[in-house]
Each structure stands twice: as C-alpha cells, then as structure tokens.
Amino acid sequence: MKKLYDWLDNRTGIRDHIRETLFENVPGGSRWRYVWGSTLTFALMIQFITGIFLWMGYSPSGQTAWESVHYINNHMTGGHFLRGLHHWTAQVMTVLLVLHLMQVVIDGAYRAPREVNFWFGVILLKLTLALSLTGYLLPWDQKGFWATKVATDILGGTPLVGEYLKTLVLGGSDYGHHTLTRFFALHAGILPISVIALTAGHIYLFRRHGIHPKKPLKGPDEFFWPEQVLKDAVACLAVLVTVLVLHFSFNGAHLDAPADPSTNYPARPDWYFLFLFQFLKYFPGHWEILGAIVLPGIAMTLVFLMPIIGKSEKGHKFNVGLLFGILVFAAVLTYAAVNADKNNESLQASKAQAEREATLVKKMAANGIPPEGALALLQGPKLFAAHCASCHTYGGEDGLGGKVDKPSAPDLKGFASREYLTELLHPERYGSEKFFGNTAHIKKSKMLGFLEDEFEFIEESEMDQLVKAISAEAKLPSQVNLDKSDKSDIEAGHELFEEIGCVDCHALGGWNADDYSAPDLTGYGSREWMMGIVHNPEHERFYGSKNDRMPAFGRDEKLTRKQIERIVDWLRGE
C-alpha cells in the first residue's frame, strides 16, 4: 500500500494536500461552533448520492412522474429509504444553513477579507431553497403541484417580467409535461452544478483565509486534526441520526394523490416558506407585490450588504440584530400560519379528504396502474362521491373515505360478488339500511316477502349454487378463476333459479326472457349491465316505471359515457 501511495503522491502530490488540510491551524483550538460548514457539506453529499439513485427510477412526465415515485417507494429495492433520506436531509439542510449563517454573522466572519466568501454562502442558501422548491414538484402529487403553483404565481407577479418568467418556468401557459422537464432539469442538472461550483469556491476561499476565530480565544492554537475533525465527525453523525429519526418517525417521505388541476386542494408551501405565505395575507390585491417581491427583496439586499454595513462595530451589531429580527419575524409568521390552519375547520376537512384520497389511490395502484396514469384510478370514486353518494354508499362511505349521513339506496361495495349476494339474499339483511331498507321498493316488496317465505326451505348448498350462478353473470375480474372451477355449481344454480320461482319476476339467461316484472338478471353486474342501469334505470330491462329516484345519468346527459365507464370500472374492481 505504501508503494501505491508513494506512486500516487509522486504524480498528484496528494500527501501535501492531505497534510495541508489536516494540519491547518485553528486559532484558539477546536470549537463546536465551527462544525456547521462540515455538516452542510456532509448533508450535500447525502443529497447527491441519494439523488443519483432516485434519478435511476424517476420518469419526468405528467403520466409517469407520480407513477415512478410510487414505484420507487413501493417496488424499487431500498427506494423508500432512499427517498425518505433525500427528503428529510433537504429539510435538515435548511436548518443547518440558517445555523451556519448565524454563526458566520455573530462571529463577524463575513468581514474583510471574507466578503466574497460570505456572498458565495448567501447565494448557496438561495440555491438550496431553489433545490427544495424544484424538488417539491417532481413527485407530481397534489401537495407538490399546488404548493409550487403558489410559488410560480408569486413569480408571475414580478413587475414587467413576471408573466414572461412564469411562462419560461412553466414551459407554457399552464402546468404540464414541460413544467416537469424544466423543473427536473433545474433540480438534477443546473442547480446541483451551480451548488458544486459555488461550494468549491466557498471551500477554496475558506482555505485561503482560514478560520475566523471567535474572541476571546479559549486556549492555544491547535491543528484541525484530530480535535476539530472529531467534533465535525460527531456533528455529522448527529445530522445523520436526526435524518434517520425523522425518516422512521414519519415513515419516509409522504406521497399525496396524483396532481389534479381540476380539484380544490388546500395549497400550502413547505414549512420553510410558510412565513412568506402568511406574510402575503397582509397584502391583498394589488398590494401583493409589496409582500411578495419588494419587502423580501429589501431584506435579502440588506443581508447581501452585511460585509459593507458591518465594517464598523455599530454596523456589525446592526447586522446581528437584523438577522435575529428576520428569524424571529419568520418564526412568528410561521407560528401564525400553523395556528390559523389548525383552527380552520374547512381547511382541516379538505386536508383530511386529501389524505383519504392519497391512501385510496395508493391502495388501488398496488393492483396496477392504467396506461393513462394513476390519476385515472381516482376518477371512479370521485365521480361516485359527486353523483352517487347522495343516495348510495361504498363500504359505508362516499367512495373517497368520507361519511354519508343518511344513505337511501344500497351500499355498492362488492356489488354482484358472491359475498354481496349471499348477504343481500338473506331476509334479515335485504330490508336493512345497507341494501333496500331506505328505498321505496321495500314498502311493498315482493322480493322481501319471497325471501321471508322461501328462505328457510332453501338448503344452504342450494342457496350457494344460486348465488354462484347469479354472480357469474357479472364476470368480475376477482372471480374469474372461481367461476371456472365452479362451473357445475353455476349450472345447477341456473336450474334452481327456475325451480324456486325466481323466474316469476326476473329473467336470467333463457329463463323468462320475454315476460319479467323485475330487473333482468341476464348479465347482472357485468360492465354492460351496470353501464346500462346507470345510463337509464327506467329502461324496461331494469326498473321501468318502478324506478325509485335514481337519475338517468346517461339518457339525461348528466354524465358522459366515459364518466359512467369510470364509475362502473371502479365498482367492478377493474
């Protein structure tokens, strides 16, 4: 190894570089207050490493971004951990940047000859926030989409060039594929390259000028190795532990439902921009530019001018006071924003609904995502909640996890399945609230009377065969194999349909095809049958003139054929 090291040193001079780094003089000895630069470099390395691996599984487009992040989270080896590490390190980096800035300003390490290095640091702070902002959109989920929309709307308010800049960033007049590709190019290309270049310059200037000691000195000078290296290593370990604790405490990085521009989502920026969000509330209408551009611009200009302002002792004290004033002001506004949201019942209800949608779509995506994207998975339950849940329920809820106060029509979860029919055809359940108990049909129901009269005389095995026969009409994807294996029972069930008198009212297959007074059960629960009854329940094939309030969604053009397909496919589990 020594020969290899000597060979390498002979060609690169690595030995002198390492010695220069490790044995740099630390005036007054090692101190914990000097660790923040190293922790930031460490956090930056975590971001680059995890970001490269996440890049391998990510696909930036409107139909694949959310889907690829879902794949990373649930199928890519180590993906959930990598994404959580990347997300929470970004959050911690914001805190580390503020701590590092505080240490530099308090210690006066921004004064001559370190002005340029300070400006590099301020620009790095802005770039890091830009990385967070651009990364927020990349999952293309509701939270990232709407939070970024707030930020770009603020950008659009910039005098003279606002609309041009907004169009440039979005890649058009509205959010879409080009928005994602541009944000991804910024997040994974332009901004990281800029950060690397500025970090290299920052470190070079730091090495050139050395550590600015905090006076009074606490002791004799020391080399960087080993005391300061140890302190830096412990601090970096603490950062890693903090990130891991956050990751496991919050189960990684959250993924909301796919972005849907047509919905009303409770848009909020991430926590480190909440103060600005709250600040803008005090500048309504045409005054918004003052809170969004002018005043923040003045504050950042003053921060940038700190090396010039701080030449005198009074100027230095002004800088320290200004920094603490900004931080306290931001903290107060952040608290006000959180408190206002906490007491906003409408907002909390919207957030709860958004969380239910996120849970639902991820559960549905586990069974496969259609070519048109994951957003299509939610269209069925959303349409059901909007048009059907005023009467029907789905598992006792509105399809999106919300409660339905007084359902007045059957619960449709598992419709036409064997389990559903077994419960429906029990006399004590048929007239319950879950099925027809709250409908007009129950008042003089021949079906309920039939079940009460005949149920006890039907053998359990016969009822099982009857259920299998009727359910097989639906051709449910979840029962394909069962229907194939139970072919004989299904045939026997068809015979029982005639023997026990079901044909007196209903049709099924060839039975009673021309003379029925209740819904035709041929194809019952199939895609075609369900689309038909949603299109027009008053058709003679279904309820005819006996229809109880159900709208003819297709006939009366309340829903398009595509929308009806969405609802039906969701109910059938397709």
Coordinates of C-alpha atoms in Angstrom, one line a residue:
M1 CA 0.0 0.0 0.0
K2 CA 2.9 2.4 0.8
K3 CA 4.4 1.9 -2.7
L4 CA 1.0 2.6 -4.2
Y5 CA 0.6 5.7 -2.1
D6 CA 4.1 6.9 -3.0
W7 CA 3.4 6.3 -6.7
L8 CA 0.1 8.3 -6.4
D9 CA 1.8 11.0 -4.4
N10 CA 4.6 11.3 -6.9
R11 CA 2.1 12.0 -9.7
T12 CA -0.6 14.1 -7.8
G13 CA 1.1 15.5 -4.7
I14 CA -1.8 14.1 -2.6
R15 CA 0.4 13.8 0.5
D16 CA 0.9 17.5 0.7
H17 CA -2.8 18.2 0.1
I18 CA -3.9 15.9 2.9
R19 CA -1.2 17.3 5.3
E20 CA -2.3 20.9 4.4
T21 CA -5.9 20.0 5.1
L22 CA -5.5 18.0 8.3
F23 CA -2.8 20.2 9.9
E24 CA -4.4 23.6 9.2
N25 CA -4.1 25.9 12.2
V26 CA -7.3 26.5 14.3
P27 CA -6.7 29.7 16.3
G28 CA -7.8 29.2 19.9
G29 CA -8.3 25.5 19.4
S30 CA -11.2 23.4 18.2
R31 CA -14.8 24.5 18.9
W32 CA -18.2 23.1 18.4
R33 CA -19.3 26.4 16.7
Y34 CA -17.1 25.6 13.7
V35 CA -18.9 22.3 12.7
W36 CA -21.7 23.8 10.6
G37 CA -19.8 24.0 7.4
S38 CA -18.8 20.4 7.6
T39 CA -22.3 19.3 8.4
L40 CA -23.6 21.1 5.4
T41 CA -21.0 19.5 3.1
F42 CA -22.0 16.1 4.6
A43 CA -25.7 16.8 4.0
L44 CA -24.9 17.9 0.5
M45 CA -23.1 14.6 -0.2
I46 CA -26.1 12.7 1.1
Q47 CA -28.3 14.6 -1.3
F48 CA -26.1 14.0 -4.3
I49 CA -25.7 10.3 -3.6
T50 CA -29.4 9.6 -2.9
G51 CA -30.5 11.9 -5.7
I52 CA -28.5 9.9 -8.3
F53 CA -30.1 6.6 -7.2
L54 CA -33.6 8.2 -7.2
W55 CA -32.8 9.5 -10.7
M56 CA -32.4 5.9 -11.9
G57 CA -36.1 5.2 -11.1
Y58 CA -37.7 8.6 -11.9
S59 CA -39.5 9.5 -15.1
P60 CA -40.4 13.2 -15.5
S61 CA -43.7 13.4 -17.4
G62 CA -47.4 14.1 -16.5
Q63 CA -48.3 10.5 -16.8
T64 CA -45.2 8.9 -15.3
A65 CA -43.8 11.2 -12.6
W66 CA -46.2 10.2 -9.8
E67 CA -46.2 6.6 -11.0
S68 CA -42.4 6.4 -11.0
V69 CA -42.2 7.8 -7.5
H70 CA -44.8 5.3 -6.4
Y71 CA -42.6 2.6 -7.9
I72 CA -39.6 4.0 -6.1
N73 CA -41.5 4.0 -2.8
N74 CA -43.0 0.5 -3.1
H75 CA -41.1 -1.6 -5.5
M76 CA -37.5 -0.4 -6.0
T77 CA -35.0 -2.0 -3.7
G78 CA -34.2 0.5 -1.0
G79 CA -36.3 3.1 -2.7
H80 CA -38.5 4.0 0.2
F81 CA -35.4 4.5 2.4
L82 CA -33.5 6.5 -0.2
R83 CA -36.4 8.8 -0.9
G84 CA -37.0 9.4 2.8
L85 CA -33.3 10.1 3.4
H86 CA -33.3 12.5 0.5
H87 CA -36.5 14.3 1.6
W88 CA -35.5 14.7 5.3
T89 CA -31.9 15.7 4.6
A90 CA -33.3 18.5 2.5
Q91 CA -35.4 19.7 5.5
V92 CA -32.4 19.5 7.8
M93 CA -30.2 21.3 5.4
T94 CA -32.4 24.4 5.6
V95 CA -31.9 24.4 9.4
L96 CA -28.2 23.9 9.0
L97 CA -27.9 26.8 6.6
V98 CA -29.6 29.1 9.0
L99 CA -27.3 27.9 11.8
H100 CA -24.2 28.4 9.7
L101 CA -25.3 31.9 8.6
M102 CA -26.0 32.8 12.3
Q103 CA -22.5 31.6 13.3
V104 CA -20.8 33.5 10.5
V105 CA -22.7 36.7 11.2
I106 CA -22.3 36.5 15.0
D107 CA -18.6 35.8 14.8
G108 CA -18.1 38.5 12.2
A109 CA -16.7 36.0 9.7
Y110 CA -18.2 38.0 6.9
R111 CA -15.9 40.9 7.3
A112 CA -12.8 41.7 5.1
P113 CA -11.2 39.8 3.6
R114 CA -14.0 37.3 3.7
E115 CA -16.8 39.3 1.9
V116 CA -16.7 37.2 -1.3
N117 CA -17.0 34.0 0.6
F118 CA -20.0 35.4 2.6
W119 CA -21.7 36.3 -0.7
F120 CA -21.0 32.8 -2.0
G121 CA -22.7 31.4 1.1
V122 CA -25.7 33.7 0.7
I123 CA -26.1 32.5 -2.9
L124 CA -25.7 28.9 -1.8
L125 CA -28.6 29.5 0.7
K126 CA -30.8 30.7 -2.2
L127 CA -29.8 27.8 -4.4
T128 CA -30.5 25.3 -1.7
L129 CA -34.0 26.8 -1.3
A130 CA -34.4 26.7 -5.1
L131 CA -33.4 23.0 -5.0
S132 CA -36.1 22.4 -2.4
L133 CA -38.7 24.2 -4.4
T134 CA -38.0 22.5 -7.7
G135 CA -37.8 19.1 -6.0
Y136 CA -41.2 19.6 -4.3
L137 CA -43.0 19.4 -7.7
L138 CA -41.2 16.3 -9.0
P139 CA -43.5 13.7 -7.4
W140 CA -46.3 15.4 -9.3
D141 CA -48.7 14.9 -6.4
Q142 CA -51.3 17.2 -5.1
K143 CA -49.3 18.8 -2.4
G144 CA -46.2 19.5 -4.6
F145 CA -48.3 20.6 -7.5
W146 CA -50.4 23.2 -5.6
A147 CA -47.6 24.4 -3.4
T148 CA -45.5 25.1 -6.4
K149 CA -48.4 26.8 -8.1
V150 CA -48.4 29.3 -5.2
A151 CA -44.7 29.9 -5.7
T152 CA -45.0 30.4 -9.5
D153 CA -48.0 32.7 -9.1
I154 CA -45.8 34.9 -6.9
L155 CA -43.1 34.8 -9.6
G156 CA -45.7 35.9 -12.1
G157 CA -46.4 39.0 -10.0
T158 CA -42.9 40.4 -10.6
P159 CA -43.1 43.8 -12.3
L160 CA -42.6 44.0 -16.0
V161 CA -41.1 40.5 -16.5
G162 CA -43.3 38.4 -14.2
E163 CA -45.5 36.8 -16.8
Y164 CA -42.6 36.1 -19.1
L165 CA -40.6 34.4 -16.3
K166 CA -43.6 32.4 -15.3
T167 CA -44.2 31.2 -18.8
L168 CA -40.5 30.4 -19.1
V169 CA -40.5 28.3 -15.9
L170 CA -43.8 26.5 -16.7
G171 CA -42.8 25.8 -20.3
G172 CA -46.1 27.3 -21.5
S173 CA -49.2 29.0 -20.2
D174 CA -50.1 26.2 -17.7
Y175 CA -48.6 23.3 -15.8
G176 CA -47.9 20.2 -17.9
H177 CA -45.2 17.9 -19.2
H178 CA -42.7 20.7 -20.0
T179 CA -43.1 22.1 -16.5
L180 CA -41.9 18.8 -15.1
T181 CA -39.0 18.5 -17.5
R182 CA -37.8 22.1 -16.8
F183 CA -38.1 21.7 -13.0
F184 CA -36.2 18.3 -13.3
A185 CA -33.5 19.9 -15.4
L186 CA -33.1 22.6 -12.8
H187 CA -33.2 20.2 -9.8
A188 CA -31.0 17.5 -11.2
G189 CA -28.7 19.5 -13.5
I190 CA -28.4 23.3 -13.4
L191 CA -28.8 23.9 -9.7
P192 CA -26.5 21.0 -8.5
I193 CA -23.8 22.1 -10.9
S194 CA -24.1 25.6 -9.6
V195 CA -24.0 24.4 -6.0
I196 CA -20.9 22.3 -6.6
A197 CA -19.1 25.2 -8.3
L198 CA -20.0 27.7 -5.5
T199 CA -19.2 25.1 -2.8
A200 CA -15.8 24.5 -4.3
G201 CA -15.2 28.3 -4.4
H202 CA -16.5 28.7 -0.9
I203 CA -14.2 26.0 0.4
Y204 CA -11.2 27.4 -1.6
L205 CA -11.8 30.9 -0.1
F206 CA -12.2 29.4 3.3
R207 CA -8.9 27.6 3.0
R208 CA -7.3 30.8 1.7
H209 CA -8.4 33.0 4.6
G210 CA -8.6 30.3 7.3
I211 CA -10.9 30.1 10.3
H212 CA -12.1 33.4 11.7
P213 CA -11.7 32.8 15.5
K214 CA -14.4 33.7 18.0
K215 CA -12.8 36.0 20.6
P216 CA -11.7 35.8 23.3
L217 CA -9.7 32.7 22.3
K218 CA -10.4 29.8 24.7
G219 CA -6.9 28.3 24.5
P220 CA -3.8 27.7 22.5
D221 CA -3.9 27.1 18.8
E222 CA -4.5 23.5 17.6
F223 CA -4.3 21.7 14.3
F224 CA -7.5 20.7 12.5
W225 CA -6.6 17.1 13.2
P226 CA -7.6 15.4 15.5
E227 CA -9.8 17.6 17.8
Q228 CA -11.8 19.6 15.2
V229 CA -12.1 16.6 12.9
L230 CA -13.6 14.6 15.7
K231 CA -16.1 17.4 16.6
D232 CA -17.0 17.7 12.9
A233 CA -17.5 13.9 12.6
V234 CA -19.7 13.8 15.8
A235 CA -21.8 16.7 14.4
C236 CA -22.2 14.9 11.0
L237 CA -23.2 11.7 12.8
A238 CA -25.8 13.8 14.8
V239 CA -27.2 15.1 11.5
L240 CA -27.4 11.5 10.1
V241 CA -29.2 10.3 13.3
T242 CA -31.6 13.2 13.1
V243 CA -32.4 12.4 9.5
L244 CA -32.9 8.7 10.3
V245 CA -35.2 9.5 13.3
L246 CA -37.3 11.8 11.1
H247 CA -37.4 9.2 8.3
F248 CA -38.6 6.4 10.6
S249 CA -40.9 8.7 12.7
F250 CA -42.8 9.9 9.6
N251 CA -42.5 6.7 7.6
G252 CA -40.3 8.2 4.9
A253 CA -41.4 10.9 2.5
H254 CA -45.1 11.3 2.1
L255 CA -46.7 10.9 -1.4
D256 CA -50.0 12.5 -1.9
A257 CA -52.6 11.7 -4.6
P258 CA -51.6 12.4 -8.2
A259 CA -51.8 16.1 -9.2
D260 CA -55.3 17.0 -10.4
P261 CA -55.6 20.6 -11.6
S262 CA -59.4 20.3 -11.6
T263 CA -59.7 19.9 -7.8
N264 CA -59.6 22.4 -5.0
Y265 CA -56.7 21.4 -2.9
P266 CA -55.6 23.2 0.4
A267 CA -52.4 24.6 -1.1
R268 CA -49.6 25.3 1.4
P269 CA -45.9 25.7 0.8
D270 CA -43.4 23.6 2.8
W271 CA -42.7 24.8 6.3
Y272 CA -39.7 27.0 5.5
F273 CA -41.8 29.1 3.1
L274 CA -44.9 29.3 5.4
F275 CA -43.7 32.6 6.8
L276 CA -43.9 34.2 3.4
F277 CA -47.3 32.6 2.7
Q278 CA -48.6 34.1 6.0
F279 CA -46.9 37.4 5.2
L280 CA -48.8 37.7 1.9
K281 CA -52.1 37.6 3.7
Y282 CA -51.5 41.1 4.9
F283 CA -51.0 42.4 1.4
P284 CA -54.3 41.7 -0.5
G285 CA -55.0 42.5 -4.2
H286 CA -52.6 44.8 -5.9
W287 CA -50.6 45.2 -2.7
E288 CA -49.4 41.6 -3.0
I289 CA -46.3 42.7 -4.9
L290 CA -45.1 44.6 -1.8
G291 CA -45.2 41.5 0.4
A292 CA -44.0 39.0 -2.3
I293 CA -41.3 41.0 -4.1
V294 CA -40.4 44.4 -2.6
L295 CA -40.1 43.8 1.2
P296 CA -38.4 40.3 0.9
G297 CA -36.1 41.9 -1.8
I298 CA -35.1 44.7 0.6
A299 CA -34.4 42.1 3.4
M300 CA -32.2 40.0 1.1
T301 CA -30.4 43.1 -0.2
L302 CA -29.6 44.1 3.4
V303 CA -28.3 40.6 4.1
F304 CA -26.1 40.7 1.0
L305 CA -24.7 44.1 2.1
M306 CA -23.8 42.9 5.5
P307 CA -20.0 42.9 4.8
I308 CA -20.2 46.5 3.9
I309 CA -22.5 47.5 6.7
G310 CA -20.5 45.6 9.2
K311 CA -17.2 47.3 8.8
S312 CA -17.8 49.3 12.0
E313 CA -18.8 47.8 15.3
K314 CA -22.1 49.5 15.2
G315 CA -22.7 48.1 11.7
H316 CA -21.8 44.6 13.0
K317 CA -24.3 45.0 15.8
F318 CA -26.9 46.2 13.3
N319 CA -26.3 43.1 11.2
V320 CA -26.7 40.7 14.1
G321 CA -29.9 42.5 15.2
L322 CA -31.2 42.4 11.6
L323 CA -30.5 38.7 11.3
F324 CA -32.2 37.8 14.6
G325 CA -35.1 40.2 13.7
I326 CA -35.7 38.4 10.4
L327 CA -35.5 35.0 12.1
V328 CA -37.9 36.0 14.9
F329 CA -40.2 37.6 12.4
A330 CA -40.2 34.5 10.3
A331 CA -40.8 32.3 13.3
V332 CA -43.8 34.4 14.5
L333 CA -45.3 34.3 11.0
T334 CA -44.8 30.6 10.7
Y335 CA -46.5 30.0 14.1
A336 CA -49.4 32.3 12.9
A337 CA -49.8 30.3 9.7
V338 CA -49.8 26.9 11.5
N339 CA -52.2 28.2 14.2
A340 CA -54.5 29.7 11.6
D341 CA -54.6 26.4 9.6
K342 CA -55.1 24.4 12.8
N343 CA -58.3 26.5 13.7
N344 CA -59.6 26.5 10.1
E345 CA -62.2 23.7 10.1
S346 CA -62.8 23.9 6.4
L347 CA -59.1 23.5 5.7
Q348 CA -58.7 20.6 8.1
A349 CA -61.6 18.9 6.4
S350 CA -60.0 19.4 3.0
K351 CA -56.7 18.1 4.3
A352 CA -58.4 15.0 5.7
Q353 CA -60.1 14.5 2.4
A354 CA -56.8 14.8 0.5
E355 CA -55.2 12.3 2.9
R356 CA -58.1 9.8 2.3
E357 CA -57.7 10.2 -1.5
A358 CA -53.9 9.6 -1.2
T359 CA -54.5 6.5 0.8
L360 CA -57.1 5.3 -1.6
V361 CA -55.1 5.8 -4.8
K362 CA -52.0 4.1 -3.4
K363 CA -54.1 1.1 -2.4
M364 CA -55.6 1.0 -5.9
A365 CA -52.2 1.5 -7.5
A366 CA -51.0 -1.7 -5.8
N367 CA -53.2 -3.7 -8.2
G368 CA -51.7 -2.0 -11.3
I369 CA -51.8 1.5 -12.9
P370 CA -53.6 2.0 -16.2
P371 CA -51.7 3.4 -19.3
E372 CA -53.4 6.8 -18.9
G373 CA -51.8 7.2 -15.5
A374 CA -52.7 6.9 -11.8
L375 CA -55.0 9.9 -11.8
A376 CA -57.5 7.8 -13.8
L377 CA -57.7 5.5 -10.7
L378 CA -59.4 8.2 -8.7
Q379 CA -61.9 9.3 -11.3
G380 CA -64.3 6.5 -10.5
P381 CA -64.5 7.1 -6.7
K382 CA -64.5 10.9 -7.3
L383 CA -67.4 10.7 -9.7
F384 CA -69.2 8.3 -7.4
A385 CA -68.8 10.7 -4.5
A386 CA -70.0 13.6 -6.6
H387 CA -73.0 12.0 -8.3
C388 CA -73.9 8.8 -6.5
A389 CA -73.1 9.2 -2.8
S390 CA -76.1 11.4 -2.1
C391 CA -78.0 8.1 -2.0
H392 CA -75.6 5.2 -2.2
T393 CA -72.6 4.3 -0.1
Y394 CA -69.4 2.3 -0.8
G395 CA -68.5 0.4 2.3
G396 CA -70.5 2.8 4.4
E397 CA -68.6 5.8 2.9
D398 CA -68.8 8.1 -0.1
G399 CA -66.2 6.4 -2.2
L400 CA -63.4 8.7 -1.0
G401 CA -63.5 7.7 2.7
G402 CA -65.9 10.5 3.7
K403 CA -69.1 9.8 5.7
V404 CA -72.6 9.7 4.2
D405 CA -75.2 10.9 6.8
K406 CA -78.4 9.2 5.6
P407 CA -77.9 6.7 2.8
S408 CA -81.2 5.9 1.0
A409 CA -80.0 3.3 -1.5
P410 CA -78.0 0.1 -1.4
D411 CA -74.3 0.1 -0.5
L412 CA -72.4 -0.9 -3.7
K413 CA -69.1 -2.1 -2.3
G414 CA -68.5 -5.6 -3.7
F415 CA -71.6 -5.3 -5.9
A416 CA -72.6 -8.6 -7.6
S417 CA -69.9 -10.6 -5.9
R418 CA -70.7 -13.8 -4.1
E419 CA -70.3 -12.3 -0.7
Y420 CA -72.5 -9.4 -1.6
L421 CA -75.3 -11.6 -3.0
T422 CA -75.1 -14.0 0.0
E423 CA -75.8 -11.1 2.3
L424 CA -78.4 -9.5 0.1
L425 CA -80.5 -12.6 -0.3
H426 CA -80.9 -13.1 3.5
P427 CA -84.3 -11.9 4.5
E428 CA -83.0 -10.1 7.6
R429 CA -80.4 -8.2 5.5
Y430 CA -82.4 -7.5 2.3
G431 CA -84.5 -4.9 4.1
S432 CA -81.6 -3.4 6.1
E433 CA -80.2 0.1 5.6
K434 CA -77.3 -1.4 3.8
F435 CA -79.5 -2.7 1.0
F436 CA -83.1 -1.7 0.3
G437 CA -84.3 -0.6 3.7
N438 CA -84.4 3.1 2.9
T439 CA -85.9 2.8 -0.6
A440 CA -89.4 3.0 -1.9
H441 CA -89.1 -0.7 -3.1
I442 CA -89.1 -2.0 0.5
K443 CA -92.7 -0.8 1.3
K444 CA -94.5 -3.4 -0.8
S445 CA -91.5 -5.5 -1.7
K446 CA -92.5 -8.9 -3.3
M447 CA -88.8 -9.8 -3.2
L448 CA -88.7 -9.4 0.6
G449 CA -91.9 -11.4 1.0
F450 CA -90.5 -14.1 -1.2
L451 CA -87.3 -14.3 0.9
E452 CA -89.2 -14.4 4.1
D453 CA -91.5 -17.2 2.8
E454 CA -88.9 -19.3 1.0
F455 CA -85.5 -18.8 2.6
E456 CA -85.9 -21.4 5.4
F457 CA -86.9 -24.0 2.8
I458 CA -83.9 -23.5 0.6
E459 CA -80.9 -25.6 1.5
E460 CA -77.7 -23.7 2.3
S461 CA -75.9 -25.6 -0.5
E462 CA -78.7 -24.7 -3.0
M463 CA -78.5 -21.0 -2.0
D464 CA -74.8 -21.2 -2.5
Q465 CA -75.3 -22.5 -6.0
L466 CA -77.9 -19.9 -6.8
V467 CA -75.6 -17.1 -5.6
K468 CA -72.7 -18.5 -7.7
A469 CA -75.0 -18.6 -10.8
I470 CA -76.2 -15.0 -10.5
S471 CA -72.7 -13.7 -9.5
A472 CA -71.2 -15.4 -12.5
E473 CA -73.2 -13.2 -14.8
A474 CA -71.0 -10.3 -13.7
K475 CA -67.8 -11.8 -14.9
L476 CA -65.9 -10.0 -12.1
P477 CA -62.1 -9.9 -12.5
S478 CA -61.8 -11.0 -8.9
Q479 CA -63.9 -14.2 -9.5
V480 CA -62.7 -15.4 -12.9
N481 CA -60.9 -18.4 -11.6
L482 CA -63.7 -19.2 -9.1
D483 CA -66.3 -19.1 -11.8
K484 CA -64.2 -21.5 -14.0
S485 CA -63.7 -24.0 -11.1
D486 CA -67.4 -23.9 -10.0
K487 CA -68.9 -24.4 -13.4
S488 CA -71.1 -27.3 -12.3
D489 CA -72.5 -25.4 -9.3
I490 CA -73.3 -22.4 -11.6
E491 CA -75.2 -24.7 -14.0
A492 CA -77.1 -26.1 -11.0
G493 CA -77.8 -22.6 -9.8
H494 CA -79.4 -21.7 -13.2
E495 CA -81.8 -24.7 -12.8
L496 CA -82.6 -23.6 -9.2
F497 CA -83.4 -20.1 -10.5
E498 CA -86.4 -21.7 -12.3
E499 CA -87.3 -24.3 -9.7
I500 CA -87.7 -22.0 -6.7
G501 CA -89.7 -19.4 -8.6
C502 CA -87.2 -16.6 -9.3
V503 CA -88.4 -16.6 -12.9
D504 CA -91.8 -15.4 -11.8
C505 CA -90.4 -11.9 -11.7
H506 CA -86.8 -12.0 -13.1
A507 CA -85.2 -13.1 -16.3
L508 CA -81.9 -14.9 -16.4
G509 CA -80.3 -16.3 -19.5
G510 CA -83.0 -18.1 -21.3
W511 CA -85.5 -18.1 -18.4
N512 CA -88.4 -15.7 -18.6
A513 CA -86.7 -13.7 -21.3
D514 CA -89.9 -12.1 -22.6
D515 CA -92.1 -11.7 -19.5
Y516 CA -90.4 -10.2 -16.4
S517 CA -91.6 -7.6 -14.0
A518 CA -88.4 -7.0 -12.1
P519 CA -84.8 -6.3 -13.3
D520 CA -83.5 -8.6 -15.9
L521 CA -80.6 -10.5 -14.3
T522 CA -79.0 -11.6 -17.5
G523 CA -75.5 -10.2 -17.4
Y524 CA -76.3 -8.9 -13.8
G525 CA -73.3 -6.9 -12.5
S526 CA -71.4 -7.1 -15.8
R527 CA -69.8 -4.0 -17.3
E528 CA -72.5 -3.7 -19.9
W529 CA -75.4 -4.3 -17.4
M530 CA -74.1 -1.7 -14.9
M531 CA -73.5 0.9 -17.6
G532 CA -77.0 0.3 -18.8
I533 CA -78.6 0.8 -15.4
V534 CA -76.6 4.0 -14.8
H535 CA -77.4 5.2 -18.2
N536 CA -81.2 4.7 -17.8
P537 CA -82.6 2.8 -14.8
E538 CA -86.1 3.4 -16.2
H539 CA -85.4 1.2 -19.1
E540 CA -87.8 -1.8 -19.2
R541 CA -84.7 -4.1 -18.7
F542 CA -84.2 -2.6 -15.2
Y543 CA -86.8 -0.9 -13.0
G544 CA -89.1 0.7 -15.7
S545 CA -91.8 2.9 -14.1
K546 CA -90.9 1.5 -10.7
N547 CA -87.6 3.3 -10.5
D548 CA -87.1 5.0 -7.1
R549 CA -85.4 8.4 -7.7
M550 CA -82.3 7.2 -9.5
P551 CA -81.4 9.7 -12.2
A552 CA -80.9 8.5 -15.8
F553 CA -77.3 9.8 -15.9
G554 CA -76.6 8.9 -19.5
R555 CA -80.0 9.5 -21.1
D556 CA -80.3 12.9 -19.5
E557 CA -76.7 13.7 -20.2
K558 CA -75.7 14.2 -16.6
L559 CA -72.6 12.1 -17.2
T560 CA -70.7 11.2 -20.3
R561 CA -70.2 7.7 -21.4
K562 CA -66.6 7.9 -20.3
Q563 CA -67.5 9.1 -16.9
I564 CA -70.0 6.2 -16.5
E565 CA -67.3 3.8 -17.5
R566 CA -65.0 5.2 -14.8
I567 CA -67.6 4.6 -12.1
V568 CA -68.6 1.2 -13.3
D569 CA -65.0 0.0 -13.8
W570 CA -64.1 1.2 -10.3
L571 CA -67.1 -0.6 -8.7
R572 CA -66.2 -3.8 -10.5
G573 CA -62.5 -3.5 -9.4
E574 CA -61.2 -3.1 -13.0

